[in-house]
Coordinates of C-alpha atoms and ligand atoms in Angstrom, one line a residue:
M1 CA -109.4 116.9 -21.9
K2 CA -108.3 114.0 -19.7
S3 CA -104.8 114.8 -19.0
V4 CA -102.3 112.0 -18.1
G5 CA -98.8 112.4 -16.4
V6 CA -95.7 110.4 -17.7
A7 CA -93.0 109.5 -16.3
I8 CA -89.5 108.1 -17.6
L9 CA -87.2 105.8 -15.8
G10 CA -83.9 106.2 -17.9
L11 CA -83.1 108.7 -20.4
G12 CA -80.9 106.5 -23.0
V13 CA -81.3 106.1 -26.8
V14 CA -85.3 104.3 -26.1
G15 CA -86.0 106.7 -23.1
G16 CA -85.1 110.3 -25.2
G17 CA -86.7 108.4 -29.0
T18 CA -89.6 108.2 -26.4
Y19 CA -89.8 111.7 -24.8
K20 CA -89.2 113.3 -28.0
I21 CA -92.3 111.2 -29.8
L22 CA -94.6 112.9 -26.4
R23 CA -92.8 116.2 -26.9
D24 CA -93.3 116.8 -30.1
H25 CA -96.5 115.1 -30.7
R26 CA -98.4 116.6 -27.7
E27 CA -101.0 118.7 -29.6
Y28 CA -101.7 115.9 -32.3
F29 CA -102.3 113.0 -29.6
Q30 CA -104.7 116.0 -28.1
R31 CA -106.7 116.3 -31.3
T32 CA -106.7 112.4 -32.6
Q33 CA -106.7 110.4 -29.3
G34 CA -108.5 113.7 -26.8
V35 CA -105.8 113.3 -24.5
D36 CA -102.9 115.5 -23.1
I37 CA -100.2 113.1 -22.4
T38 CA -97.1 115.3 -20.5
V39 CA -93.6 114.4 -19.2
E40 CA -94.5 114.9 -15.6
S41 CA -90.9 113.5 -14.5
V42 CA -87.5 111.5 -15.5
L43 CA -85.3 109.6 -13.6
E44 CA -82.0 110.5 -14.8
I45 CA -78.8 110.6 -12.8
N46 CA -77.2 112.7 -16.0
K47 CA -78.8 115.7 -15.8
E48 CA -77.2 117.3 -18.2
K49 CA -78.8 114.9 -21.0
A50 CA -82.0 115.7 -19.7
L51 CA -81.4 119.5 -19.7
A52 CA -80.6 119.1 -23.3
L53 CA -83.6 117.2 -24.1
G54 CA -85.6 120.6 -23.3
I55 CA -86.6 118.3 -19.8
E56 CA -87.1 121.8 -17.0
E57 CA -85.2 121.0 -14.9
G58 CA -87.9 120.7 -11.9
K59 CA -88.9 117.6 -13.5
I60 CA -85.5 115.8 -13.3
S61 CA -84.7 113.2 -10.0
D62 CA -82.3 110.9 -9.6
N63 CA -84.7 109.5 -6.7
I64 CA -87.1 106.4 -7.9
A65 CA -89.3 107.3 -4.7
E66 CA -89.8 110.6 -5.7
V67 CA -90.5 109.8 -9.6
I68 CA -93.2 107.4 -8.4
S69 CA -95.0 109.1 -5.5
N70 CA -95.3 111.9 -7.9
P71 CA -99.3 112.8 -7.8
N72 CA -98.4 114.1 -11.8
V73 CA -97.7 110.6 -12.5
D74 CA -100.1 108.1 -13.9
I75 CA -98.5 105.9 -16.1
V76 CA -94.2 104.9 -15.4
V77 CA -92.6 104.6 -18.7
E78 CA -89.3 101.6 -18.0
V79 CA -86.6 102.0 -20.4
I80 CA -83.3 101.2 -18.5
G81 CA -83.1 97.6 -19.3
G82 CA -81.8 94.6 -17.4
V83 CA -83.0 92.8 -14.4
E84 CA -82.4 95.1 -11.2
P85 CA -82.9 97.8 -10.7
A86 CA -85.7 97.6 -13.2
K87 CA -87.7 95.2 -11.5
S88 CA -87.7 96.6 -8.0
F89 CA -88.6 100.6 -9.8
V90 CA -91.3 98.4 -11.8
L91 CA -92.6 96.4 -8.5
A92 CA -92.6 100.0 -6.5
A93 CA -94.9 101.7 -9.5
L94 CA -97.5 98.6 -9.7
H95 CA -97.2 98.3 -5.7
S96 CA -98.3 102.0 -5.7
G97 CA -100.8 101.7 -8.7
K98 CA -99.3 103.2 -11.7
T99 CA -99.2 101.5 -15.1
V100 CA -96.2 100.1 -16.3
V101 CA -95.1 100.6 -19.8
T102 CA -92.0 98.8 -20.8
S103 CA -89.3 97.6 -23.1
N104 CA -87.9 95.4 -20.8
K105 CA -87.6 91.7 -22.7
E106 CA -85.2 90.0 -20.1
L107 CA -86.9 91.4 -17.0
F108 CA -90.6 90.9 -18.6
C109 CA -89.9 87.1 -19.7
K110 CA -87.9 86.1 -16.6
Y111 CA -90.8 88.3 -14.3
W112 CA -94.3 88.5 -15.9
H113 CA -95.7 86.5 -13.3
E114 CA -94.6 88.3 -10.5
L115 CA -95.2 91.5 -12.0
E116 CA -98.7 91.0 -13.3
K117 CA -99.6 89.9 -9.8
A118 CA -98.2 93.3 -8.8
A119 CA -100.3 95.5 -11.1
K120 CA -103.5 93.0 -10.3
R121 CA -103.3 93.8 -7.1
T122 CA -103.8 97.8 -7.6
N123 CA -105.5 97.3 -10.9
A124 CA -102.9 99.0 -12.7
G125 CA -102.2 98.6 -16.6
L126 CA -98.9 96.6 -17.2
Y127 CA -97.8 97.1 -21.3
F128 CA -95.7 95.4 -22.9
E129 CA -95.3 96.1 -26.7
A130 CA -91.7 97.4 -26.6
S131 CA -90.4 94.3 -25.5
C132 CA -90.7 92.6 -28.7
V133 CA -89.2 93.6 -31.9
S134 CA -90.1 97.6 -30.9
G135 CA -92.0 99.3 -33.6
V136 CA -93.2 96.2 -35.2
P137 CA -96.9 96.0 -33.0
I138 CA -96.8 92.3 -32.7
I139 CA -97.8 92.2 -29.2
R140 CA -101.0 94.3 -30.2
T141 CA -101.4 92.1 -33.0
L142 CA -101.6 88.6 -30.8
I143 CA -103.8 90.4 -28.2
D144 CA -106.0 91.8 -30.4
G145 CA -106.0 91.6 -33.9
M146 CA -105.3 87.4 -34.3
Q147 CA -108.1 86.4 -31.5
A148 CA -110.4 84.6 -33.9
N149 CA -107.6 82.4 -34.7
V150 CA -105.8 79.3 -33.3
I151 CA -102.0 80.2 -34.4
E152 CA -100.2 77.3 -35.0
N153 CA -97.2 78.6 -36.3
L154 CA -94.8 81.5 -35.4
T155 CA -91.3 82.1 -37.3
G156 CA -89.4 85.4 -37.0
I157 CA -86.6 87.3 -37.3
I158 CA -86.6 88.9 -34.1
N159 CA -82.9 90.5 -33.4
G160 CA -81.7 92.8 -35.5
T161 CA -77.9 93.2 -34.5
T162 CA -77.6 88.8 -35.8
N163 CA -79.5 89.4 -38.8
Y164 CA -77.4 93.0 -39.5
I165 CA -74.0 90.1 -39.1
L166 CA -75.6 87.4 -41.6
T167 CA -77.0 90.3 -43.9
R168 CA -73.0 91.1 -44.6
M169 CA -72.0 88.1 -44.4
S170 CA -74.0 86.9 -46.6
R171 CA -73.6 89.8 -49.4
E172 CA -69.6 90.0 -49.0
G173 CA -69.0 86.4 -48.1
S174 CA -66.8 87.8 -45.0
G175 CA -66.1 85.8 -41.4
Y176 CA -67.9 86.2 -38.2
E177 CA -65.3 88.2 -36.6
E178 CA -64.7 90.3 -39.3
V179 CA -68.3 91.6 -39.6
L180 CA -69.1 91.7 -36.1
K181 CA -66.3 94.4 -35.6
E182 CA -67.3 96.3 -38.4
A183 CA -71.0 96.1 -37.0
Q184 CA -70.1 97.3 -33.3
R185 CA -68.0 100.0 -35.2
L186 CA -71.5 101.1 -36.4
G187 CA -73.3 100.9 -33.4
Y188 CA -75.2 97.8 -34.7
A189 CA -74.0 95.4 -32.2
E190 CA -73.2 96.1 -28.6
A191 CA -70.0 96.2 -26.9
D192 CA -70.8 92.6 -25.5
P193 CA -72.3 91.3 -28.0
A194 CA -73.0 88.1 -26.2
A195 CA -77.0 88.3 -25.5
D196 CA -77.6 89.0 -29.2
V197 CA -75.1 86.8 -31.2
E198 CA -75.7 84.0 -28.5
G199 CA -79.4 84.3 -28.9
Y200 CA -80.2 85.4 -25.8
D201 CA -82.5 87.9 -26.6
A202 CA -84.4 86.7 -28.9
A203 CA -85.1 83.6 -26.4
Y204 CA -86.5 85.7 -24.3
K205 CA -88.9 87.6 -27.5
L206 CA -89.5 84.1 -28.5
S207 CA -90.8 83.0 -24.6
I208 CA -93.3 86.1 -24.2
L209 CA -94.2 86.0 -28.2
S210 CA -95.2 82.0 -28.3
S211 CA -97.0 82.6 -24.5
L212 CA -99.6 85.2 -26.2
A213 CA -99.8 83.3 -29.7
F214 CA -100.3 79.9 -27.7
H215 CA -102.5 81.5 -24.6
T216 CA -99.7 79.3 -22.2
K217 CA -96.8 80.0 -20.5
V218 CA -93.8 79.1 -22.4
P219 CA -91.1 79.7 -20.0
L220 CA -87.5 80.8 -21.1
D221 CA -85.8 77.6 -19.9
K222 CA -88.4 75.7 -22.7
V223 CA -86.7 77.2 -25.5
Y224 CA -84.1 75.8 -27.6
R225 CA -80.9 78.4 -27.8
E226 CA -78.6 78.6 -30.1
G227 CA -76.5 81.5 -31.6
I228 CA -75.0 82.5 -34.5
T229 CA -71.0 82.7 -33.4
D230 CA -70.0 79.2 -35.3
I231 CA -71.4 80.5 -38.8
R232 CA -68.7 80.2 -41.3
P233 CA -69.4 82.5 -45.0
Q234 CA -68.6 79.0 -46.8
D235 CA -71.6 77.7 -45.3
I236 CA -73.9 80.3 -46.5
A237 CA -72.0 80.6 -49.5
Y238 CA -72.7 76.4 -50.4
G239 CA -76.6 77.3 -48.9
Q240 CA -77.0 80.1 -52.1
E241 CA -76.1 77.6 -54.0
L242 CA -78.5 75.3 -52.7
G243 CA -81.0 78.0 -53.0
Y244 CA -81.0 79.1 -49.0
V245 CA -81.1 82.1 -47.4
L246 CA -79.5 81.9 -43.9
K247 CA -81.1 83.7 -40.8
L248 CA -81.0 83.5 -36.8
L249 CA -85.3 82.2 -36.9
A250 CA -86.7 82.2 -33.7
I251 CA -89.9 79.3 -34.4
G252 CA -92.5 78.6 -32.1
K253 CA -95.0 75.5 -32.9
N254 CA -97.9 74.4 -31.3
G255 CA -99.0 71.3 -32.8
Q256 CA -100.6 67.6 -31.2
N257 CA -97.1 66.8 -29.5
G258 CA -97.1 69.9 -27.8
I259 CA -94.9 73.2 -28.1
E260 CA -92.1 73.3 -29.6
V261 CA -89.8 76.6 -29.3
R262 CA -86.4 77.4 -30.7
V263 CA -83.9 79.8 -31.8
H264 CA -81.3 79.0 -33.8
P265 CA -79.7 79.7 -37.8
A266 CA -81.7 78.1 -39.8
F267 CA -82.0 78.1 -43.7
I268 CA -85.0 79.4 -45.7
R269 CA -86.1 79.4 -49.0
K270 CA -84.7 82.5 -51.1
E271 CA -88.8 83.1 -52.1
H272 CA -89.9 83.2 -48.5
P273 CA -91.1 86.0 -47.1
L274 CA -88.7 86.2 -44.5
A275 CA -85.4 85.5 -46.9
A276 CA -85.8 89.1 -48.1
V277 CA -85.6 91.0 -44.6
S278 CA -82.6 91.9 -44.4
D279 CA -79.9 94.1 -42.5
S280 CA -81.1 95.4 -39.2
F281 CA -84.9 94.6 -39.7
N282 CA -86.7 92.5 -38.1
A283 CA -90.0 90.3 -38.5
V284 CA -92.4 87.6 -37.7
F285 CA -94.7 85.2 -39.6
L286 CA -97.7 83.7 -38.3
K287 CA -100.1 81.0 -39.2
G288 CA -103.3 81.2 -37.9
D289 CA -106.6 78.8 -38.8
S290 CA -108.8 81.3 -39.7
V291 CA -106.2 84.1 -41.3
G292 CA -103.6 81.5 -42.4
D293 CA -100.1 83.5 -43.2
I294 CA -99.5 86.9 -42.2
M295 CA -96.5 88.8 -41.7
L296 CA -95.3 92.0 -40.1
Y297 CA -92.0 93.7 -40.8
G298 CA -90.3 96.6 -39.4
R299 CA -87.6 98.1 -37.5
G300 CA -86.8 96.3 -34.0
A301 CA -84.9 98.5 -32.2
G302 CA -83.2 102.1 -32.3
A303 CA -84.7 105.3 -30.6
L304 CA -87.9 106.2 -32.6
P305 CA -89.3 102.3 -33.1
T306 CA -88.6 101.6 -29.9
G307 CA -90.0 104.8 -29.1
S308 CA -93.5 104.5 -31.2
A309 CA -94.3 101.3 -29.5
I310 CA -93.9 103.0 -26.0
V311 CA -96.1 105.8 -26.8
S312 CA -99.0 103.7 -28.2
D313 CA -98.8 101.9 -25.2
V314 CA -99.1 105.3 -23.4
I315 CA -101.7 106.2 -25.3
Y316 CA -103.5 102.7 -25.1
A317 CA -103.2 102.8 -21.3
A318 CA -104.8 106.6 -21.5
T319 CA -108.1 106.6 -23.7
H320 CA -109.0 102.5 -22.3
N321 CA -110.4 101.4 -18.8
D322 CA -110.5 98.0 -19.4
I323 CA -107.1 96.8 -18.0
K324 CA -106.4 93.2 -19.2
Y325 CA -104.2 90.6 -18.4
T326 CA -102.7 87.5 -20.1
T327 CA -105.3 84.4 -21.1
F328 CA -103.5 81.9 -19.0
K329 CA -102.6 81.5 -15.6
N330 CA -99.1 83.2 -15.1
S331 CA -96.8 81.5 -13.0
A332 CA -93.0 81.2 -13.5
Q333 CA -93.3 77.4 -14.6
A334 CA -95.2 76.0 -17.2
E335 CA -98.5 74.7 -16.7
A336 CA -99.5 71.2 -15.2
G337 CA -100.2 69.0 -18.3
V338 CA -98.3 71.1 -21.1
K339 CA -95.8 69.3 -23.3
F340 CA -93.0 70.6 -25.1
V341 CA -91.5 69.4 -28.0
N342 CA -87.5 68.8 -27.4
D343 CA -86.8 66.3 -29.9
F344 CA -88.1 68.1 -32.6
R345 CA -88.3 67.6 -36.5
S346 CA -86.5 69.6 -39.5
R347 CA -84.7 69.1 -42.6
Y348 CA -80.6 69.4 -42.2
Y349 CA -77.5 70.9 -43.9
I350 CA -74.5 68.8 -43.7
R351 CA -71.1 69.7 -43.9
F352 CA -68.2 67.0 -43.6
T353 CA -64.8 66.3 -44.8
A354 CA -64.0 62.9 -46.4
K355 CA -60.9 61.1 -47.4
D356 CA -61.2 61.0 -51.2
K357 CA -61.7 57.2 -51.5
A358 CA -63.9 55.0 -53.0
G359 CA -67.1 53.8 -50.3
A360 CA -66.2 57.0 -48.2
L361 CA -69.7 58.1 -49.0
A362 CA -71.8 55.0 -49.3
K363 CA -70.2 54.4 -45.5
V364 CA -71.6 57.9 -44.3
A365 CA -74.8 57.3 -46.0
G366 CA -75.2 53.6 -44.4
V367 CA -74.7 55.5 -40.7
L368 CA -77.5 58.4 -41.3
A369 CA -79.8 55.1 -42.9
K370 CA -79.7 53.4 -39.5
Y371 CA -81.2 56.2 -38.1
G372 CA -83.9 56.5 -40.6
I373 CA -82.2 59.9 -42.0
S374 CA -83.1 60.5 -45.6
I375 CA -80.9 62.3 -48.0
V376 CA -82.5 64.5 -50.0
D377 CA -79.1 66.2 -52.1
L378 CA -75.4 65.6 -51.6
I379 CA -72.8 67.8 -53.7
Q380 CA -69.0 66.9 -53.3
K381 CA -67.1 70.0 -53.5
G382 CA -63.3 69.9 -54.5
E383 CA -60.9 67.4 -57.3
D384 CA -58.0 65.9 -56.8
C385 CA -57.4 66.6 -52.9
E386 CA -56.7 64.3 -50.2
D387 CA -59.9 65.6 -48.0
I388 CA -62.8 67.0 -50.0
P389 CA -66.1 68.4 -48.6
V390 CA -69.2 66.9 -48.7
I391 CA -72.7 68.5 -48.5
L392 CA -75.8 67.1 -48.0
I393 CA -79.1 67.9 -47.2
T394 CA -81.9 65.2 -45.6
H395 CA -85.4 64.8 -45.4
E396 CA -87.3 66.1 -42.6
T397 CA -86.4 63.9 -39.7
N398 CA -85.8 63.7 -35.7
E399 CA -83.3 66.0 -33.9
Y400 CA -81.8 63.4 -31.7
A401 CA -81.2 61.0 -34.5
V402 CA -78.7 63.5 -36.5
R403 CA -77.1 64.0 -33.0
R404 CA -76.8 60.7 -32.5
A405 CA -75.8 60.1 -36.0
L406 CA -73.1 62.6 -36.8
D407 CA -71.9 61.4 -33.4
K408 CA -70.9 58.0 -35.7
V409 CA -70.4 59.3 -38.4
A410 CA -67.5 62.0 -36.9
A411 CA -65.9 58.0 -36.1
L412 CA -65.6 56.6 -39.2
D413 CA -62.0 56.2 -40.7
D414 CA -62.8 57.5 -44.0
V415 CA -64.4 61.3 -42.3
V416 CA -61.7 63.9 -41.0
S417 CA -64.6 65.8 -39.2
V418 CA -67.8 67.4 -39.5
D419 CA -67.8 70.9 -39.6
S420 CA -71.6 71.9 -40.0
V421 CA -75.0 71.4 -39.2
I422 CA -77.7 73.9 -40.0
R423 CA -81.6 73.2 -39.5
V424 CA -83.3 73.9 -42.6
E425 CA -86.9 75.0 -42.1
V426 CA -89.5 76.9 -44.3
Ligands
HSE501 N1 -80.3 94.1 -29.4 C1 -81.4 93.9 -30.2 C2 -81.5 93.2 -31.6 C3 -83.0 95.0 -29.7 O1 -80.7 93.8 -32.0 O2 -82.8 93.3 -31.9 C4 -83.2 94.9 -28.7 O3 -84.0 93.9 -28.5

């Protein structure tokens, strides 16, 4: 039977989950995959942590050179996260011809081109299923399962922390800060939540996923990004009245005008399959020209779900000799000639506060009309008060037209403030 040795760089939550799956399923993988996979080395400063998992003392090291040069190690699993020192460690492994499996979305998104170049030079494998939506096998689906299709659209809920926060705000009507604190207490949100709540994590993943889906490099700087920190519970409640659910969406489209990639909060119809993706669950909805719509759903974080993606990559690498790299020229920048759409089209939910005066709404409608924005729904909230909240939903229109029109709306004498602008999708 073929023997394959693995090194795990970092025994945090994901490294620990990966180790447990490899240890507990060793005999199962021998039987089902015909390969004996053993953990030959771990890079971990905290020796006690490694010993507590049952790892032999002789296999624990705090020296990356020692781990990589170990002749029993064929595959290096990087689960440290962040750019450095992970990047140097991964490059060192690839330079010495070892296959790398990584869960590191930031590293992969920013330096994929450099890592792939290093891998090709030594004919090493480079696998990254765990980098996006961890337990959900979206990367393998895009690389292998959707090859027959031209993918037109990829829409996902690809960040569990923000989905958990928005779900709780929707259920309980609570404010963002309150729910964030509770999410941090329960371990759903990091002590420094910026990467998740500001949409960076989802943008890293969207850059990787849309590059694969559209067979061209979609660099991070092409991804429009907004987080959830300005979301107010009253907007979620008004949206619910209108039949919508609020999600942090990652949207990738490939149309006649070019590629459009954006991460921002959006209302979606409550009947759409993505509306039912709650709590910390993730899902990706794909539209292929042959298959039509498909949706993958599952856990996008956690020790065993992320370990599942990593170990699947380890098994794939151990049982395949045909190393696949990207189908496109993988450079830091987008390929010349590829167009990106910034002035995208959407419908919009707009909440503003107006003075309760005859003609106030007509003036707002007049400004919007000047910018070609037509209103589908208009609801006035509250009675007998001086300032009234007004909610309107537009027909599909251009982003820049909305921004310009709202600057003018905000300057009207009868408008107190423009309070919220949320795109309405699917
Ligand atoms: N922090 C991520 C999330 C998980 O909340 O989905 C890892 O990408």
